[in-house]
Each structure stands twice: as C-alpha cells, then as structure tokens.
Amino acid sequence: PTVGEPTEVRSEGDGPGTVLLWSPISGNLATSDLSTSDGTPWLVSGVVPAPTADQLAMARLSPGLPLNLGERDQNEDVKKLRDQAEKIAGADPGSFAAAARLLNLFKTKAKDGSGFAVDPEAASSPALGGVMSFMKGRVGNRFQFATSYAVMAQLGGIPARVAVGTKIEKAIPRGSTVVVKGGDLTAWPEVNISGLGWTALDPVPDEEGSAGSAAEEQLDEAVDEAVTSDPEDQPPPDDQSPDPDI
C-alpha cells in the first residue's frame, strides 16, 4: 500500500521497461515487470491526509472492495464474526462513525474490565484462522490488531486495508540512509475517506499513563465525537464486546 494519495510514482532502478501500476480503489502499488529484482528502489510522492477531528467525525467513507470469503462464509465462526461486525457497523457502514465504533471494540474496556491487550511477542498469522484465534484470545501484537480490524471492517461493509511499514518519529533528510530491522516493522489499518484518501487508524489500546502524539490525540477526539454525535441508536457497550463463542 502507498501512504496517502500518490501524486508521482516512479522507479529509480535501471530497468528501462519498468511499468508501475496504482489502484485508486485499493491504494496499492504494483509493477507489471516480472524481471524487477528485490532491492529495486521506488520513489513515491504523495499527499498524506491530516484531517481535523471535526472533519473526521462527519466524514463519509469511499466504497471499498467487498470481502468475499467463498465457502468459508459458511463456517459458523465466520458467520458469528460477520454478524458482530455488521451489528457494530450499523445501518450506515459508509460513515466514519461506523469505523469509530469498530475502533472502540478493540480499544475500550468492558464494564467488567475485560478487553483486548497487547503482547509484542505474540505469534501471529495473517490467515483467517489467525484472526479468529486473536478475536477469541484478545491478546496479540500490532499486526494482529491491524489485520483483525481490517477483516472485521470489511465483513461489516467498511472499506479498510492493512499497511505495513515503520514508524519514524523524526524527519529523515532526503538521500540519507536509515537502517530498519525486523523488530522496527509495525502495521496499522486504514479506511478510505472520501476527499481525503486512505487514513491511518490505531486500534491498539492505549497504555495507562502514556502520552500519545498530537495526531493520535486528534484521532481519539474524532472517534469520541463521531460516536457521540451519531444519530443512529447505539447498542449498549456490552453488546459490542468480543463474542466469547468465536
């Protein structure tokens, strides 16, 4: 996936026939050049959305690609997961409020104190079985949170995808070298907002006493505003907790 909406995409490799393809629906970048080798550098320039809390709270989502699980849709556990996702998304999955309610499923503790927890060392799998296990155990790493949010979102009709990269805290001068190790990689889900493009979300519960960045605090504010101002009648918080039978 590309970050934001690309304004220029090109290869800096020495292959004269390299062709780059970008899908405005999925936001993914690909190449049709099968001879392109690992290590070929790409340069992507784009506009990264930085909406205000008010803009997010009232935003509409662009149509996404439907999640078709084929025969696996007949699995009872998948049916329960889809039913829960559709219940949380509500009658208007094209609103940011629907995406915000799903975020709260992962970030908010239930009345009995139960909820999802982060374990950076947890083993994960991007397969559907890994998502089912995570939704049942409620403990996982950031990759599991991102993948499970995206799967739940798409099951509920919310356009979402998973992006993988590194979180760089400081600006890096152009042309400089940054060493990135496997442990530096992270993942996050994104929703496609009309007029803004793919916008990053964070379904990982906040650690007690930790201070988030300005962008993270703004997102939290937008989520709270979207949910509280949503005209649709909301189910009680207990009804939005993970289904213990999944």
PDB file of C-alpha atoms in Angstrom:
ATOM      1  CA  PRO A   1       0.000   0.000   0.000  1.00  0.00           C
ATOM      2  CA  THR A   2       1.075   3.566  -0.648  1.00  0.00           C
ATOM      3  CA  VAL A   3       0.920   6.232   2.039  1.00  0.00           C
ATOM      4  CA  GLY A   4      -1.744   8.814   1.288  1.00  0.00           C
ATOM      5  CA  GLU A   5      -2.665   9.574  -2.326  1.00  0.00           C
ATOM      6  CA  PRO A   6       0.328   9.476  -4.701  1.00  0.00           C
ATOM      7  CA  THR A   7       0.991  12.487  -6.911  1.00  0.00           C
ATOM      8  CA  GLU A   8       4.061  10.907  -8.518  1.00  0.00           C
ATOM      9  CA  VAL A   9       5.251   7.312  -8.598  1.00  0.00           C
ATOM     10  CA  ARG A  10       8.378   6.170 -10.412  1.00  0.00           C
ATOM     11  CA  SER A  11      11.143   3.607 -10.258  1.00  0.00           C
ATOM     12  CA  GLU A  12      14.715   4.700  -9.658  1.00  0.00           C
ATOM     13  CA  GLY A  13      16.071   1.408 -10.955  1.00  0.00           C
ATOM     14  CA  ASP A  14      17.996   0.974 -14.179  1.00  0.00           C
ATOM     15  CA  GLY A  15      15.329  -1.149 -15.892  1.00  0.00           C
ATOM     16  CA  PRO A  16      14.058   0.837 -18.906  1.00  0.00           C
ATOM     17  CA  GLY A  17      10.836  -1.188 -19.208  1.00  0.00           C
ATOM     18  CA  THR A  18       9.601  -0.918 -15.639  1.00  0.00           C
ATOM     19  CA  VAL A  19       5.874  -0.165 -15.514  1.00  0.00           C
ATOM     20  CA  LEU A  20       4.233   0.947 -12.270  1.00  0.00           C
ATOM     21  CA  LEU A  21       0.526   0.466 -11.621  1.00  0.00           C
ATOM     22  CA  TRP A  22      -1.514   2.142  -8.903  1.00  0.00           C
ATOM     23  CA  SER A  23      -5.098   1.331  -7.970  1.00  0.00           C
ATOM     24  CA  PRO A  24      -7.099   4.315  -6.649  1.00  0.00           C
ATOM     25  CA  ILE A  25      -9.611   1.871  -5.130  1.00  0.00           C
ATOM     26  CA  SER A  26      -7.254  -0.292  -3.080  1.00  0.00           C
ATOM     27  CA  GLY A  27      -4.441   2.275  -2.889  1.00  0.00           C
ATOM     28  CA  ASN A  28      -1.916  -0.426  -3.738  1.00  0.00           C
ATOM     29  CA  LEU A  29       1.155  -0.001  -5.924  1.00  0.00           C
ATOM     30  CA  ALA A  30       2.339  -2.827  -8.170  1.00  0.00           C
ATOM     31  CA  THR A  31       4.594  -3.469 -11.134  1.00  0.00           C
ATOM     32  CA  SER A  32       3.959  -5.492 -14.261  1.00  0.00           C
ATOM     33  CA  ASP A  33       7.707  -6.008 -14.741  1.00  0.00           C
ATOM     34  CA  LEU A  34       8.321  -9.579 -13.603  1.00  0.00           C
ATOM     35  CA  SER A  35      12.049  -9.120 -14.051  1.00  0.00           C
ATOM     36  CA  THR A  36      12.226  -6.451 -11.355  1.00  0.00           C
ATOM     37  CA  SER A  37      14.510  -7.766  -8.638  1.00  0.00           C
ATOM     38  CA  ASP A  38      14.381  -7.319  -4.891  1.00  0.00           C
ATOM     39  CA  GLY A  39      16.059  -4.106  -3.822  1.00  0.00           C
ATOM     40  CA  THR A  40      14.777  -2.003  -6.725  1.00  0.00           C
ATOM     41  CA  PRO A  41      14.212   1.497  -5.264  1.00  0.00           C
ATOM     42  CA  TRP A  42      10.887   3.280  -5.737  1.00  0.00           C
ATOM     43  CA  LEU A  43      10.099   6.940  -5.226  1.00  0.00           C
ATOM     44  CA  VAL A  44       6.550   7.766  -4.188  1.00  0.00           C
ATOM     45  CA  SER A  45       5.470  11.371  -3.654  1.00  0.00           C
ATOM     46  CA  GLY A  46       2.007  11.956  -2.315  1.00  0.00           C
ATOM     47  CA  VAL A  47      -0.397  13.834  -0.115  1.00  0.00           C
ATOM     48  CA  VAL A  48      -0.921  12.355   3.341  1.00  0.00           C
ATOM     49  CA  PRO A  49      -4.303  13.340   4.807  1.00  0.00           C
ATOM     50  CA  ALA A  50      -4.224  15.296   8.058  1.00  0.00           C
ATOM     51  CA  PRO A  51      -7.920  15.880   8.795  1.00  0.00           C
ATOM     52  CA  THR A  52      -9.152  17.707  11.863  1.00  0.00           C
ATOM     53  CA  ALA A  53     -11.263  15.941  14.453  1.00  0.00           C
ATOM     54  CA  ASP A  54     -14.388  17.718  13.175  1.00  0.00           C
ATOM     55  CA  GLN A  55     -13.672  16.658   9.585  1.00  0.00           C
ATOM     56  CA  LEU A  56     -13.201  13.044  10.596  1.00  0.00           C
ATOM     57  CA  ALA A  57     -16.289  12.916  12.788  1.00  0.00           C
ATOM     58  CA  MET A  58     -18.544  13.969   9.890  1.00  0.00           C
ATOM     59  CA  ALA A  59     -16.616  12.173   7.123  1.00  0.00           C
ATOM     60  CA  ARG A  60     -18.005   9.691   4.626  1.00  0.00           C
ATOM     61  CA  LEU A  61     -16.102   6.619   3.506  1.00  0.00           C
ATOM     62  CA  SER A  62     -15.421   5.789  -0.131  1.00  0.00           C
ATOM     63  CA  PRO A  63     -16.692   2.437  -1.426  1.00  0.00           C
ATOM     64  CA  GLY A  64     -14.187  -0.364  -0.958  1.00  0.00           C
ATOM     65  CA  LEU A  65     -13.627  -3.834  -2.329  1.00  0.00           C
ATOM     66  CA  PRO A  66     -16.059  -6.374  -0.786  1.00  0.00           C
ATOM     67  CA  LEU A  67     -14.568  -9.192   1.260  1.00  0.00           C
ATOM     68  CA  ASN A  68     -15.549 -12.447  -0.412  1.00  0.00           C
ATOM     69  CA  LEU A  69     -14.616 -15.492   1.657  1.00  0.00           C
ATOM     70  CA  GLY A  70     -16.314 -18.001  -0.641  1.00  0.00           C
ATOM     71  CA  GLU A  71     -17.014 -21.311   1.060  1.00  0.00           C
ATOM     72  CA  ARG A  72     -15.514 -20.078   4.304  1.00  0.00           C
ATOM     73  CA  ASP A  73     -18.529 -17.768   4.665  1.00  0.00           C
ATOM     74  CA  GLN A  74     -20.488 -20.899   5.602  1.00  0.00           C
ATOM     75  CA  ASN A  75     -18.244 -21.518   8.622  1.00  0.00           C
ATOM     76  CA  GLU A  76     -20.219 -20.901  11.831  1.00  0.00           C
ATOM     77  CA  ASP A  77     -17.396 -18.928  13.463  1.00  0.00           C
ATOM     78  CA  VAL A  78     -17.107 -16.694  10.383  1.00  0.00           C
ATOM     79  CA  LYS A  79     -20.876 -16.145  10.405  1.00  0.00           C
ATOM     80  CA  LYS A  80     -20.698 -15.037  14.046  1.00  0.00           C
ATOM     81  CA  LEU A  81     -17.821 -12.690  13.249  1.00  0.00           C
ATOM     82  CA  ARG A  82     -19.701 -11.180  10.279  1.00  0.00           C
ATOM     83  CA  ASP A  83     -22.875 -10.778  12.349  1.00  0.00           C
ATOM     84  CA  GLN A  84     -20.915  -8.968  15.058  1.00  0.00           C
ATOM     85  CA  ALA A  85     -19.175  -6.741  12.505  1.00  0.00           C
ATOM     86  CA  GLU A  86     -22.457  -5.822  10.797  1.00  0.00           C
ATOM     87  CA  LYS A  87     -24.069  -5.090  14.165  1.00  0.00           C
ATOM     88  CA  ILE A  88     -21.261  -2.720  15.125  1.00  0.00           C
ATOM     89  CA  ALA A  89     -21.167  -1.047  11.685  1.00  0.00           C
ATOM     90  CA  GLY A  90     -24.905  -0.496  11.851  1.00  0.00           C
ATOM     91  CA  ALA A  91     -27.181   0.612   9.038  1.00  0.00           C
ATOM     92  CA  ASP A  92     -24.638   3.104   7.656  1.00  0.00           C
ATOM     93  CA  PRO A  93     -21.219   1.441   7.262  1.00  0.00           C
ATOM     94  CA  GLY A  94     -20.234   4.296   4.932  1.00  0.00           C
ATOM     95  CA  SER A  95     -19.928   6.740   7.842  1.00  0.00           C
ATOM     96  CA  PHE A  96     -16.770   7.381   9.847  1.00  0.00           C
ATOM     97  CA  ALA A  97     -18.912   6.735  12.926  1.00  0.00           C
ATOM     98  CA  ALA A  98     -19.095   3.071  11.879  1.00  0.00           C
ATOM     99  CA  ALA A  99     -15.282   2.855  11.667  1.00  0.00           C
ATOM    100  CA  ALA A 100     -15.060   4.639  15.034  1.00  0.00           C
ATOM    101  CA  ARG A 101     -17.411   2.183  16.739  1.00  0.00           C
ATOM    102  CA  LEU A 102     -15.279  -0.688  15.478  1.00  0.00           C
ATOM    103  CA  LEU A 103     -12.161   1.013  16.856  1.00  0.00           C
ATOM    104  CA  ASN A 104     -13.813   1.131  20.254  1.00  0.00           C
ATOM    105  CA  LEU A 105     -14.358  -2.626  20.133  1.00  0.00           C
ATOM    106  CA  PHE A 106     -10.580  -3.054  20.306  1.00  0.00           C
ATOM    107  CA  LYS A 107      -9.607  -0.016  22.401  1.00  0.00           C
ATOM    108  CA  THR A 108     -12.316   0.182  25.064  1.00  0.00           C
ATOM    109  CA  LYS A 109     -12.561  -1.959  28.171  1.00  0.00           C
ATOM    110  CA  ALA A 110     -15.909  -3.570  29.006  1.00  0.00           C
ATOM    111  CA  LYS A 111     -17.694  -2.904  32.292  1.00  0.00           C
ATOM    112  CA  ASP A 112     -16.099  -5.978  33.835  1.00  0.00           C
ATOM    113  CA  GLY A 113     -12.631  -4.709  32.909  1.00  0.00           C
ATOM    114  CA  SER A 114     -12.080  -7.241  30.150  1.00  0.00           C
ATOM    115  CA  GLY A 115     -10.837  -6.251  26.724  1.00  0.00           C
ATOM    116  CA  PHE A 116      -8.022  -6.617  24.223  1.00  0.00           C
ATOM    117  CA  ALA A 117      -4.387  -6.457  25.312  1.00  0.00           C
ATOM    118  CA  VAL A 118      -1.055  -6.010  23.520  1.00  0.00           C
ATOM    119  CA  ASP A 119       1.702  -8.623  23.550  1.00  0.00           C
ATOM    120  CA  PRO A 120       4.564  -7.699  21.167  1.00  0.00           C
ATOM    121  CA  GLU A 121       5.918 -11.254  21.409  1.00  0.00           C
ATOM    122  CA  ALA A 122       2.650 -12.945  20.417  1.00  0.00           C
ATOM    123  CA  ALA A 123       2.868 -15.278  17.432  1.00  0.00           C
ATOM    124  CA  SER A 124       0.638 -14.150  14.589  1.00  0.00           C
ATOM    125  CA  SER A 125      -0.726 -15.280  11.272  1.00  0.00           C
ATOM    126  CA  PRO A 126      -2.370 -13.087   8.592  1.00  0.00           C
ATOM    127  CA  ALA A 127      -4.638 -16.007   7.648  1.00  0.00           C
ATOM    128  CA  LEU A 128      -8.309 -16.000   8.629  1.00  0.00           C
ATOM    129  CA  GLY A 129      -7.633 -18.652  11.267  1.00  0.00           C
ATOM    130  CA  GLY A 130      -5.175 -16.291  12.947  1.00  0.00           C
ATOM    131  CA  VAL A 131      -7.829 -13.577  13.067  1.00  0.00           C
ATOM    132  CA  MET A 132     -10.336 -15.990  14.609  1.00  0.00           C
ATOM    133  CA  SER A 133      -7.819 -17.037  17.265  1.00  0.00           C
ATOM    134  CA  PHE A 134      -6.978 -13.428  18.082  1.00  0.00           C
ATOM    135  CA  MET A 135     -10.641 -12.438  18.399  1.00  0.00           C
ATOM    136  CA  LYS A 136     -11.134 -15.297  20.833  1.00  0.00           C
ATOM    137  CA  GLY A 137      -7.961 -14.835  22.900  1.00  0.00           C
ATOM    138  CA  ARG A 138      -7.985 -10.990  22.715  1.00  0.00           C
ATOM    139  CA  VAL A 139      -4.194 -10.793  23.105  1.00  0.00           C
ATOM    140  CA  GLY A 140      -1.836 -10.083  20.230  1.00  0.00           C
ATOM    141  CA  ASN A 141       0.709  -7.831  18.562  1.00  0.00           C
ATOM    142  CA  ARG A 142       0.121  -4.818  16.342  1.00  0.00           C
ATOM    143  CA  PHE A 143      -0.037  -6.942  13.200  1.00  0.00           C
ATOM    144  CA  GLN A 144      -2.923  -8.934  14.684  1.00  0.00           C
ATOM    145  CA  PHE A 145      -4.763  -5.787  15.744  1.00  0.00           C
ATOM    146  CA  ALA A 146      -4.364  -4.259  12.275  1.00  0.00           C
ATOM    147  CA  THR A 147      -5.371  -7.402  10.381  1.00  0.00           C
ATOM    148  CA  SER A 148      -8.319  -8.172  12.639  1.00  0.00           C
ATOM    149  CA  TYR A 149      -9.627  -4.612  12.446  1.00  0.00           C
ATOM    150  CA  ALA A 150      -9.428  -4.664   8.640  1.00  0.00           C
ATOM    151  CA  VAL A 151     -11.142  -8.064   8.388  1.00  0.00           C
ATOM    152  CA  MET A 152     -13.897  -7.032  10.800  1.00  0.00           C
ATOM    153  CA  ALA A 153     -14.332  -3.743   8.950  1.00  0.00           C
ATOM    154  CA  GLN A 154     -14.705  -5.417   5.562  1.00  0.00           C
ATOM    155  CA  LEU A 155     -17.078  -8.024   6.990  1.00  0.00           C
ATOM    156  CA  GLY A 156     -19.207  -5.130   8.225  1.00  0.00           C
ATOM    157  CA  GLY A 157     -19.092  -3.260   4.909  1.00  0.00           C
ATOM    158  CA  ILE A 158     -16.465  -0.697   5.948  1.00  0.00           C
ATOM    159  CA  PRO A 159     -13.706  -0.082   3.326  1.00  0.00           C
ATOM    160  CA  ALA A 160     -10.403  -0.901   5.042  1.00  0.00           C
ATOM    161  CA  ARG A 161      -6.925  -2.227   4.334  1.00  0.00           C
ATOM    162  CA  VAL A 162      -3.702  -3.042   6.208  1.00  0.00           C
ATOM    163  CA  ALA A 163      -0.489  -1.057   5.747  1.00  0.00           C
ATOM    164  CA  VAL A 164       2.919  -2.280   6.908  1.00  0.00           C
ATOM    165  CA  GLY A 165       5.936  -0.078   7.497  1.00  0.00           C
ATOM    166  CA  THR A 166       7.992   1.625  10.165  1.00  0.00           C
ATOM    167  CA  LYS A 167       7.046   4.425  12.483  1.00  0.00           C
ATOM    168  CA  ILE A 168       9.695   7.118  12.116  1.00  0.00           C
ATOM    169  CA  GLU A 169       9.494   9.732  14.841  1.00  0.00           C
ATOM    170  CA  LYS A 170      11.873  12.283  13.284  1.00  0.00           C
ATOM    171  CA  ALA A 171      12.226  13.761   9.806  1.00  0.00           C
ATOM    172  CA  ILE A 172      14.826  11.985   7.682  1.00  0.00           C
ATOM    173  CA  PRO A 173      16.882  14.155   5.275  1.00  0.00           C
ATOM    174  CA  ARG A 174      16.445  13.197   1.623  1.00  0.00           C
ATOM    175  CA  GLY A 175      19.222  10.921   0.412  1.00  0.00           C
ATOM    176  CA  SER A 176      20.207   9.732   3.876  1.00  0.00           C
ATOM    177  CA  THR A 177      20.263   6.076   4.925  1.00  0.00           C
ATOM    178  CA  VAL A 178      18.068   4.622   7.646  1.00  0.00           C
ATOM    179  CA  VAL A 179      18.701   1.134   8.998  1.00  0.00           C
ATOM    180  CA  VAL A 180      15.428  -0.683   9.598  1.00  0.00           C
ATOM    181  CA  LYS A 181      15.374  -4.039  11.380  1.00  0.00           C
ATOM    182  CA  GLY A 182      12.621  -6.623  11.526  1.00  0.00           C
ATOM    183  CA  GLY A 183      11.718  -5.528  15.024  1.00  0.00           C
ATOM    184  CA  ASP A 184      11.102  -1.976  13.771  1.00  0.00           C
ATOM    185  CA  LEU A 185       8.263  -3.046  11.495  1.00  0.00           C
ATOM    186  CA  THR A 186       4.690  -2.316  12.511  1.00  0.00           C
ATOM    187  CA  ALA A 187       1.252  -2.448  10.944  1.00  0.00           C
ATOM    188  CA  TRP A 188      -1.877  -0.343  11.089  1.00  0.00           C
ATOM    189  CA  PRO A 189      -5.312  -0.363   9.440  1.00  0.00           C
ATOM    190  CA  GLU A 190      -6.541   2.399   7.148  1.00  0.00           C
ATOM    191  CA  VAL A 191     -10.020   3.428   5.996  1.00  0.00           C
ATOM    192  CA  ASN A 192     -10.712   5.177   2.692  1.00  0.00           C
ATOM    193  CA  ILE A 193     -12.292   8.556   3.438  1.00  0.00           C
ATOM    194  CA  SER A 194     -13.973  10.497   0.644  1.00  0.00           C
ATOM    195  CA  GLY A 195     -11.948  13.557  -0.296  1.00  0.00           C
ATOM    196  CA  LEU A 196      -9.071  12.579   1.986  1.00  0.00           C
ATOM    197  CA  GLY A 197      -7.938   9.147   0.802  1.00  0.00           C
ATOM    198  CA  TRP A 198      -6.583   6.310   2.904  1.00  0.00           C
ATOM    199  CA  THR A 199      -6.349   7.471   6.521  1.00  0.00           C
ATOM    200  CA  ALA A 200      -4.459   5.595   9.245  1.00  0.00           C
ATOM    201  CA  LEU A 201      -6.234   4.384  12.385  1.00  0.00           C
ATOM    202  CA  ASP A 202      -4.879   2.808  15.558  1.00  0.00           C
ATOM    203  CA  PRO A 203      -6.982   0.022  17.135  1.00  0.00           C
ATOM    204  CA  VAL A 204      -4.332  -0.814  19.749  1.00  0.00           C
ATOM    205  CA  PRO A 205      -5.444   0.004  23.324  1.00  0.00           C
ATOM    206  CA  ASP A 206      -3.623   2.937  24.898  1.00  0.00           C
ATOM    207  CA  GLU A 207      -1.195   2.125  27.685  1.00  0.00           C
ATOM    208  CA  GLU A 208      -2.037   3.659  31.037  1.00  0.00           C
ATOM    209  CA  GLY A 209      -0.079   6.824  31.677  1.00  0.00           C
ATOM    210  CA  SER A 210       1.283   7.011  28.117  1.00  0.00           C
ATOM    211  CA  ALA A 211       1.043  10.250  26.173  1.00  0.00           C
ATOM    212  CA  GLY A 212       0.082   9.960  22.511  1.00  0.00           C
ATOM    213  CA  SER A 213       1.217  12.209  19.688  1.00  0.00           C
ATOM    214  CA  ALA A 214      -0.865  15.186  18.573  1.00  0.00           C
ATOM    215  CA  ALA A 215      -2.180  13.152  15.624  1.00  0.00           C
ATOM    216  CA  GLU A 216      -3.148  10.248  17.897  1.00  0.00           C
ATOM    217  CA  GLU A 217      -4.927  12.566  20.328  1.00  0.00           C
ATOM    218  CA  GLN A 218      -6.779  14.180  17.424  1.00  0.00           C
ATOM    219  CA  LEU A 219      -7.881  10.770  16.181  1.00  0.00           C
ATOM    220  CA  ASP A 220      -9.139   9.832  19.657  1.00  0.00           C
ATOM    221  CA  GLU A 221     -11.078  13.107  19.771  1.00  0.00           C
ATOM    222  CA  ALA A 222     -12.603  12.417  16.343  1.00  0.00           C
ATOM    223  CA  VAL A 223     -13.626   8.897  17.363  1.00  0.00           C
ATOM    224  CA  ASP A 224     -15.334  10.171  20.528  1.00  0.00           C
ATOM    225  CA  GLU A 225     -17.082  12.954  18.607  1.00  0.00           C
ATOM    226  CA  ALA A 226     -18.209  10.633  15.804  1.00  0.00           C
ATOM    227  CA  VAL A 227     -19.699   8.089  18.187  1.00  0.00           C
ATOM    228  CA  THR A 228     -21.414  10.577  20.485  1.00  0.00           C
ATOM    229  CA  SER A 229     -22.873  12.615  17.604  1.00  0.00           C
ATOM    230  CA  ASP A 230     -24.024   9.573  15.617  1.00  0.00           C
ATOM    231  CA  PRO A 231     -27.813   9.773  15.203  1.00  0.00           C
ATOM    232  CA  GLU A 232     -28.126   6.012  14.952  1.00  0.00           C
ATOM    233  CA  ASP A 233     -29.178   4.313  18.173  1.00  0.00           C
ATOM    234  CA  GLN A 234     -26.132   2.553  19.542  1.00  0.00           C
ATOM    235  CA  PRO A 235     -26.161  -0.884  21.173  1.00  0.00           C
ATOM    236  CA  PRO A 236     -25.011  -0.949  24.797  1.00  0.00           C
ATOM    237  CA  PRO A 237     -21.228  -1.288  25.267  1.00  0.00           C
ATOM    238  CA  ASP A 238     -21.630  -4.883  26.465  1.00  0.00           C
ATOM    239  CA  ASP A 239     -23.199  -5.792  23.115  1.00  0.00           C
ATOM    240  CA  GLN A 240     -20.082  -4.553  21.325  1.00  0.00           C
ATOM    241  CA  SER A 241     -17.666  -6.706  23.309  1.00  0.00           C
ATOM    242  CA  PRO A 242     -15.998  -9.621  21.526  1.00  0.00           C
ATOM    243  CA  ASP A 243     -18.259 -12.632  21.110  1.00  0.00           C
ATOM    244  CA  PRO A 244     -16.956 -15.222  23.618  1.00  0.00           C
ATOM    245  CA  ASP A 245     -18.209 -18.048  21.387  1.00  0.00           C
ATOM    246  CA  ILE A 246     -15.972 -17.091  18.414  1.00  0.00           C
TER     247      ILE A 246
END
